[in-house]
Amino acid sequence: MPGSGLILGIESSCDETAAAVVERGARTLSSVVASQIATHARYGGVVPELASREHLRAVVPVVRAALAQAGVTLADLDAIAVTNGPGLAGALLVGITYAKALAFANGLPLIAVNHLEGHIHAVLLNERSLERSGPDGQATADLEEALALVVSGGHTHLYLATPTDGSWHYALIGRTLDDAAGEAFDKVAKLLGLGYPGGPWIDNLAIHGNPKAVPFAFSHIKTKLHLAGAAPRTKAAKTAPIAALDPHFLFSFSGIKTAVLRYVELHNLKPEAESRREALFTGIDAPVRPTVEDALAQCEPQTLDLIASFQHAVVGDLLKKTFAAAESLGVRRILVTGGVAANRELRARFTAEASRRNVSVSFPTLALSTDNAAMIAAAAWPRYVAKEFAKSDLSADPSLALGR
Ligand code: KG4
Ligand code: ZN
């Protein structure tokens, strides 16, 4: 096998166009992310048609920048990896089409990577980069099974990830029945007149409120009763048989979003949210790019308490179910990844709980928590070693599942 070990990763599944060069799944030579936040912010969410258009504009310069920053050319690469799902069909196709063309023109193998597996490898990449090696030279990151919580704007999934001879296998343990945790952050932020994406706003404002002020509760999910044994018709349900999963490890975040809405209506906080939105984003005096201080100046203590309580409840639910799943599976290693893994309260409470229970918990670097291509190139490395290459008819699979 040729020896540079360099893989170019390309990611375009949602609203970030990203490219990165990673060596042997362990050393990041470059990671370039062109965010479309400015395009989608005014709509309060990702508009698929606009996403495809922005990916088309960005993909060539972003790949060029990734190669230039890594100080390599296409001729130095061993392979090209691209996200083939899950995600927005049109957005995925932009990355796939360009990756295919580059691979074909340069005689390089193409590797298809599941976006969710990519998120898990964002943590493994971090661990491999610490350059600890096992007895056979394999990174210790690739030796021990782990429970992975992938928690982002599109997913809240728990996987048992098991390494076998360097390849990773995934079994779905739990997931959300409706909204993803990040989606709840985004919707609550929108409701409160804060910016998009909502997670970072809520993260930054929550520290100024009382997390115990509003006692949000998550009810226990009874799948058998609720589903009568059949999969529900939610968009997430297309990808896995919910009825087969232990209800203790299922999540549901649409209820808390409604509970926040009720609280806002009951306490007449809507006018405040409207004027906050106006002041921060649409008014004549709106700052060009509002800062946390700008937002803080627009929040009454009651709103800050609501924000802190919402975040505390969501993090608490993620924590409770993840550690319960780890204990029930007898797994002593937890990986938490995806955009919501950037959340400070989440990192602090997961770290404290892990040390209390004497298990390990790891996160990606902050930059690699949200969508990026270094995680795609890292996830492709074991596939490259195993010679698992994509066929020339590779296409986008918007509802691609991991570990059914
Ligand atoms: O992984 P990601 O970039 O894209 C998806 O695959 O969805 O995750 C984006 C999500 C958004 O919902 C965003 O609000 C959330 O991650 N997020 C956060 C934080 N940073 C991003 N949620 C909570 N706290 C944060 N600091
Ligand atoms: Zn993602």
XYZ file of C-alpha atoms and ligand atoms in Angstrom:
431
model
C 0.000 0.000 0.000
C 1.396 3.430 -0.890
C 2.694 5.220 2.078
C 1.716 8.876 2.430
C -1.344 7.966 4.556
C -2.954 11.243 3.500
C -6.698 11.364 2.947
C -8.619 14.381 1.688
C -12.056 14.520 3.325
C -15.011 16.415 1.881
C -18.210 17.148 3.831
C -21.346 18.893 2.521
C -24.286 17.157 4.223
C -25.924 20.216 5.772
C -24.916 23.866 6.024
C -21.141 23.622 6.193
C -18.870 23.071 3.198
C -15.731 21.497 4.582
C -12.505 19.906 3.396
C -9.556 18.570 5.379
C -6.345 16.605 4.966
C -5.688 14.052 7.698
C -2.748 11.648 7.951
C -3.559 8.061 9.013
C -6.727 9.159 10.808
C -4.582 10.758 13.480
C -2.833 13.945 12.379
C -4.850 16.870 11.013
C -2.813 18.780 8.440
C -5.676 21.123 7.595
C -9.372 21.539 8.300
C -11.273 24.228 6.426
C -14.953 24.947 7.116
C -17.021 27.452 5.134
C -20.125 28.082 7.201
C -23.406 29.122 5.603
C -24.778 30.497 8.857
C -25.078 34.018 7.439
C -27.186 32.702 4.528
C -29.624 30.703 6.662
C -29.730 32.875 9.817
C -32.500 35.159 8.572
C -34.751 32.120 7.978
C -34.039 30.689 11.441
C -32.999 27.342 9.956
C -31.329 25.649 6.997
C -33.048 26.205 3.616
C -32.096 23.145 1.507
C -32.072 24.909 -1.893
C -29.856 27.700 -0.575
C -27.564 25.122 1.028
C -26.956 23.346 -2.303
C -26.248 26.640 -4.034
C -23.776 27.711 -1.354
C -22.014 24.315 -1.452
C -21.634 24.677 -5.231
C -20.006 28.054 -4.725
C -17.732 26.955 -1.903
C -16.614 23.408 -2.639
C -13.768 24.147 -5.073
C -12.149 26.998 -3.074
C -12.576 25.095 0.195
C -10.834 21.972 -1.176
C -8.059 24.135 -2.651
C -7.609 25.891 0.682
C -7.446 22.567 2.547
C -4.726 21.261 0.209
C -2.805 24.547 0.354
C -2.956 24.775 4.161
C -1.760 21.177 4.417
C 1.087 22.000 2.003
C 0.183 19.063 -0.261
C -1.100 18.505 -3.784
C -3.595 15.963 -5.088
C -0.637 13.831 -6.180
C 0.415 13.391 -2.523
C -2.913 11.855 -1.477
C -3.702 8.177 -0.926
C -7.488 8.577 -1.170
C -10.466 10.924 -1.189
C -13.279 10.496 1.327
C -16.724 12.019 1.130
C -19.903 12.041 3.229
C -22.639 10.088 1.414
C -25.380 10.509 4.073
C -27.385 11.158 6.106
C -28.158 14.755 5.186
C -29.807 16.951 2.580
C -29.858 15.192 -0.807
C -28.875 18.194 -2.924
C -26.195 19.280 -0.464
C -24.663 15.787 -0.259
C -24.619 15.495 -4.053
C -22.389 18.538 -4.432
C -19.647 16.994 -2.293
C -20.080 13.516 -3.794
C -19.956 14.723 -7.396
C -16.842 16.788 -6.813
C -15.117 14.043 -4.813
C -15.867 11.526 -7.566
C -14.489 13.826 -10.256
C -11.317 14.493 -8.247
C -10.800 10.808 -7.487
C -11.367 9.754 -11.095
C -9.155 12.463 -12.575
C -6.308 11.673 -10.194
C -6.613 7.880 -10.137
C -7.372 7.855 -6.403
C -9.714 5.521 -4.534
C -12.935 7.055 -3.231
C -14.207 6.234 0.261
C -17.823 6.829 1.329
C -18.285 7.891 4.949
C -21.466 7.993 7.024
C -21.732 11.463 8.598
C -22.597 9.946 12.004
C -19.555 7.693 11.907
C -17.617 10.839 11.041
C -18.806 12.517 14.256
C -17.646 9.506 16.286
C -14.243 9.653 14.607
C -13.924 13.336 15.537
C -13.333 12.044 19.081
C -11.139 9.132 17.974
C -9.050 11.512 15.851
C -8.442 13.576 18.944
C -7.431 10.500 20.943
C -5.225 9.113 18.142
C -3.488 12.475 17.850
C -2.241 11.987 21.400
C -0.057 9.288 19.800
C -0.496 6.596 22.378
C 0.035 3.191 20.807
C -0.904 -0.315 21.850
C 1.446 -3.336 21.748
C 1.011 -3.895 17.975
C 1.492 -0.249 17.122
C -2.248 0.387 16.848
C -3.504 3.558 18.513
C -5.107 2.735 21.860
C -8.068 4.833 20.676
C -8.928 1.944 18.327
C -8.703 -0.863 20.858
C -11.508 -0.432 23.383
C -15.264 -0.473 22.756
C -17.186 2.673 23.583
C -20.680 4.032 23.963
C -20.980 6.998 21.598
C -23.581 9.744 22.023
C -23.937 11.654 18.745
C -25.856 14.783 19.632
C -26.298 17.433 16.956
C -28.888 19.489 15.105
C -30.061 16.438 13.170
C -29.322 13.539 15.528
C -29.466 12.297 19.065
C -28.240 8.723 18.773
C -26.508 6.301 21.127
C -24.258 3.672 19.537
C -22.195 0.862 20.912
C -18.994 1.211 18.884
C -16.784 -1.878 18.794
C -13.347 -2.111 17.194
C -12.385 -5.385 15.507
C -8.929 -5.529 13.931
C -8.926 -1.763 13.417
C -12.407 -1.590 11.832
C -15.289 -0.122 13.792
C -18.756 -1.657 14.017
C -21.802 0.117 15.366
C -24.959 -1.071 17.092
C -27.798 1.372 17.655
C -28.717 1.467 21.352
C -31.034 4.476 21.564
C -32.142 7.591 19.771
C -34.667 10.378 19.671
C -38.250 9.668 18.718
C -38.770 13.172 17.409
C -36.561 16.289 17.599
C -32.795 16.108 17.998
C -31.368 17.867 21.059
C -29.680 20.510 18.867
C -32.990 21.112 17.115
C -34.563 21.850 20.522
C -31.760 24.341 21.248
C -32.385 25.968 17.847
C -36.179 26.112 18.220
C -36.089 27.458 21.780
C -33.544 30.105 20.754
C -35.771 31.117 17.843
C -38.801 31.315 20.121
C -36.856 33.596 22.470
C -35.734 35.925 19.681
C -32.133 34.747 19.739
C -29.937 33.929 16.730
C -29.369 30.837 14.619
C -27.922 28.352 15.362
C -29.386 28.563 18.847
C -27.017 26.291 20.779
C -24.130 28.732 21.220
C -26.530 31.554 22.282
C -28.204 29.389 24.888
C -24.831 28.027 26.065
C -23.512 31.564 26.577
C -26.629 33.012 28.204
C -27.428 30.023 30.452
C -24.544 30.790 32.812
C -26.352 34.025 33.760
C -29.565 32.291 34.859
C -30.717 29.932 37.605
C -30.861 26.364 36.195
C -33.259 25.267 38.949
C -35.781 28.082 38.417
C -38.115 26.148 36.087
C -38.460 22.436 36.852
C -38.778 20.900 33.359
C -39.394 17.173 33.455
C -38.900 14.413 30.906
C -41.520 11.708 31.091
C -40.553 8.076 30.795
C -41.054 6.821 27.233
C -43.188 3.720 26.876
C -42.563 2.603 23.304
C -44.674 -0.525 23.314
C -47.731 1.370 24.474
C -47.044 4.414 22.404
C -46.235 2.576 19.183
C -48.210 -0.621 19.588
C -45.025 -2.330 18.420
C -44.794 -0.372 15.160
C -42.323 2.322 14.198
C -43.787 5.829 14.422
C -44.024 7.993 11.348
C -41.394 10.566 12.252
C -38.578 11.567 9.942
C -36.046 9.918 12.268
C -38.067 6.701 12.300
C -37.285 5.944 8.678
C -33.847 4.802 9.688
C -34.263 2.264 12.470
C -36.762 0.022 14.184
C -37.584 1.880 17.393
C -39.713 -0.889 18.851
C -36.588 -3.057 19.106
C -34.770 -0.566 21.343
C -34.825 -0.366 25.137
C -37.215 2.530 25.950
C -34.880 3.663 28.744
C -32.421 4.814 26.085
C -34.906 6.671 23.888
C -35.040 10.448 23.841
C -37.811 12.919 23.034
C -37.139 16.645 22.838
C -40.302 17.988 21.245
C -42.097 18.082 24.623
C -39.621 20.421 26.284
C -39.830 22.775 23.321
C -43.614 22.936 23.843
C -43.130 23.341 27.606
C -40.869 26.352 26.963
C -43.506 27.806 24.623
C -46.200 27.350 27.315
C -43.952 29.038 29.890
C -43.355 31.956 27.525
C -47.102 32.365 26.908
C -48.054 31.937 30.552
C -45.533 34.512 31.766
C -46.180 36.876 28.888
C -42.569 36.772 27.664
C -43.489 36.976 23.964
C -43.343 40.786 23.643
C -39.874 40.712 25.249
C -38.734 38.024 22.784
C -40.092 40.063 19.867
C -38.329 43.243 20.917
C -35.126 41.255 21.542
C -35.267 39.848 18.006
C -35.914 43.351 16.677
C -33.081 44.901 18.689
C -30.539 42.191 17.894
C -31.307 41.246 14.323
C -33.777 43.422 12.473
C -34.067 46.877 13.998
C -32.369 49.933 12.566
C -30.033 49.957 15.545
C -29.377 46.202 15.397
C -25.681 45.443 15.867
C -24.057 44.059 12.686
C -23.199 40.884 14.502
C -24.753 40.805 17.948
C -22.455 39.672 20.736
C -23.394 37.740 23.868
C -23.239 41.054 25.769
C -25.730 42.574 23.301
C -28.060 39.618 23.867
C -27.545 39.714 27.638
C -28.568 43.373 27.718
C -31.841 42.310 26.034
C -32.709 39.539 28.493
C -34.732 39.922 31.695
C -33.678 37.688 34.625
C -36.790 35.548 34.113
C -35.741 34.775 30.525
C -32.198 33.946 31.626
C -33.643 31.586 34.249
C -35.782 29.951 31.568
C -32.752 29.508 29.272
C -30.621 28.068 32.082
C -33.402 25.702 33.179
C -34.019 24.483 29.634
C -30.330 23.710 29.065
C -30.017 22.087 32.495
C -32.971 19.799 31.758
C -31.749 18.767 28.278
C -28.207 18.087 29.485
C -29.590 16.180 32.482
C -31.690 13.925 30.253
C -28.773 13.233 27.876
C -26.555 12.478 30.855
C -28.998 10.205 32.665
C -29.755 8.011 29.634
C -26.184 7.846 28.363
C -24.756 6.721 31.692
C -27.659 4.304 32.222
C -26.933 2.748 28.816
C -23.202 2.512 29.561
C -23.909 0.828 32.874
C -26.422 -1.600 31.406
C -23.977 -2.553 28.613
C -21.012 -2.721 30.985
C -19.097 -0.169 28.886
C -16.480 1.940 30.658
C -15.711 4.365 27.854
C -18.066 7.116 26.637
C -17.599 9.357 23.599
C -19.786 12.454 23.209
C -19.776 14.200 19.855
C -21.768 16.435 17.454
C -22.583 20.137 17.670
C -24.240 19.942 21.098
C -21.050 18.340 22.494
C -19.590 21.862 22.316
C -21.923 22.844 25.166
C -20.042 23.819 28.322
C -22.587 22.583 30.840
C -22.765 19.263 28.974
C -18.966 18.837 29.045
C -18.718 19.782 32.722
C -21.539 17.526 33.912
C -20.528 14.527 31.766
C -16.938 14.880 32.976
C -18.012 15.075 36.637
C -20.405 12.109 36.311
C -17.747 10.013 34.538
C -15.224 10.615 37.273
C -17.869 9.842 39.924
C -18.577 6.507 38.209
C -14.941 5.862 37.353
C -15.528 5.604 33.594
C -13.861 7.667 30.873
C -15.558 10.330 28.767
C -14.016 12.095 25.758
C -15.107 14.867 23.445
C -13.766 16.212 20.156
C -11.908 19.509 20.209
C -14.418 22.374 20.115
C -13.679 23.014 16.427
C -14.354 19.367 15.553
C -17.595 19.131 17.589
C -19.650 20.787 14.865
C -19.586 19.662 11.215
C -16.148 19.436 9.618
C -14.269 17.260 7.135
C -11.357 16.178 9.348
C -13.753 13.716 10.985
C -14.691 12.361 7.541
C -11.050 11.858 6.555
C -10.366 10.253 9.958
C -13.296 7.835 9.664
C -12.091 6.897 6.178
C -8.668 5.735 7.380
C -9.737 2.284 8.708
C -11.749 1.811 5.508
C -8.703 2.701 3.429
C -6.605 0.144 5.304
C -9.348 -2.457 4.761
C -9.590 -1.406 1.071
C -13.310 -0.634 1.401
C -13.680 1.648 -1.568
C -16.846 3.194 -3.009
C -18.138 2.150 -6.399
C -18.289 4.621 -9.256
C -22.093 4.824 -8.966
C -21.906 6.188 -5.394
C -24.826 8.507 -4.727
C -26.332 10.476 -1.858
C -28.356 8.564 0.725
C -30.241 11.236 2.722
C -31.491 8.764 5.355
C -28.406 6.546 5.556
C -28.434 4.678 8.868
C -25.493 3.671 11.031
C -25.626 0.350 12.844
C -29.231 -0.645 12.411
O -22.954 18.697 14.275
P -23.570 19.965 13.782
O -22.658 21.063 13.331
O -24.534 19.710 12.590
C -25.383 18.629 12.497
O -24.938 17.537 12.079
O -26.567 18.846 12.899
O -24.528 20.470 14.964
C -25.217 21.688 14.901
C -26.122 21.770 16.123
C -27.073 22.950 16.119
O -28.353 22.510 16.489
C -26.485 23.888 17.164
O -27.458 24.709 17.800
C -25.858 22.914 18.134
O -25.323 21.892 17.308
N -24.793 23.533 18.927
C -24.846 23.654 20.267
C -23.660 24.343 20.649
N -22.930 24.600 19.525
C -23.644 24.094 18.479
N -25.778 23.260 21.157
C -25.547 23.541 22.458
N -24.448 24.199 22.902
C -23.493 24.614 22.034
N -22.423 25.277 22.476
Zn -23.199 16.745 11.991
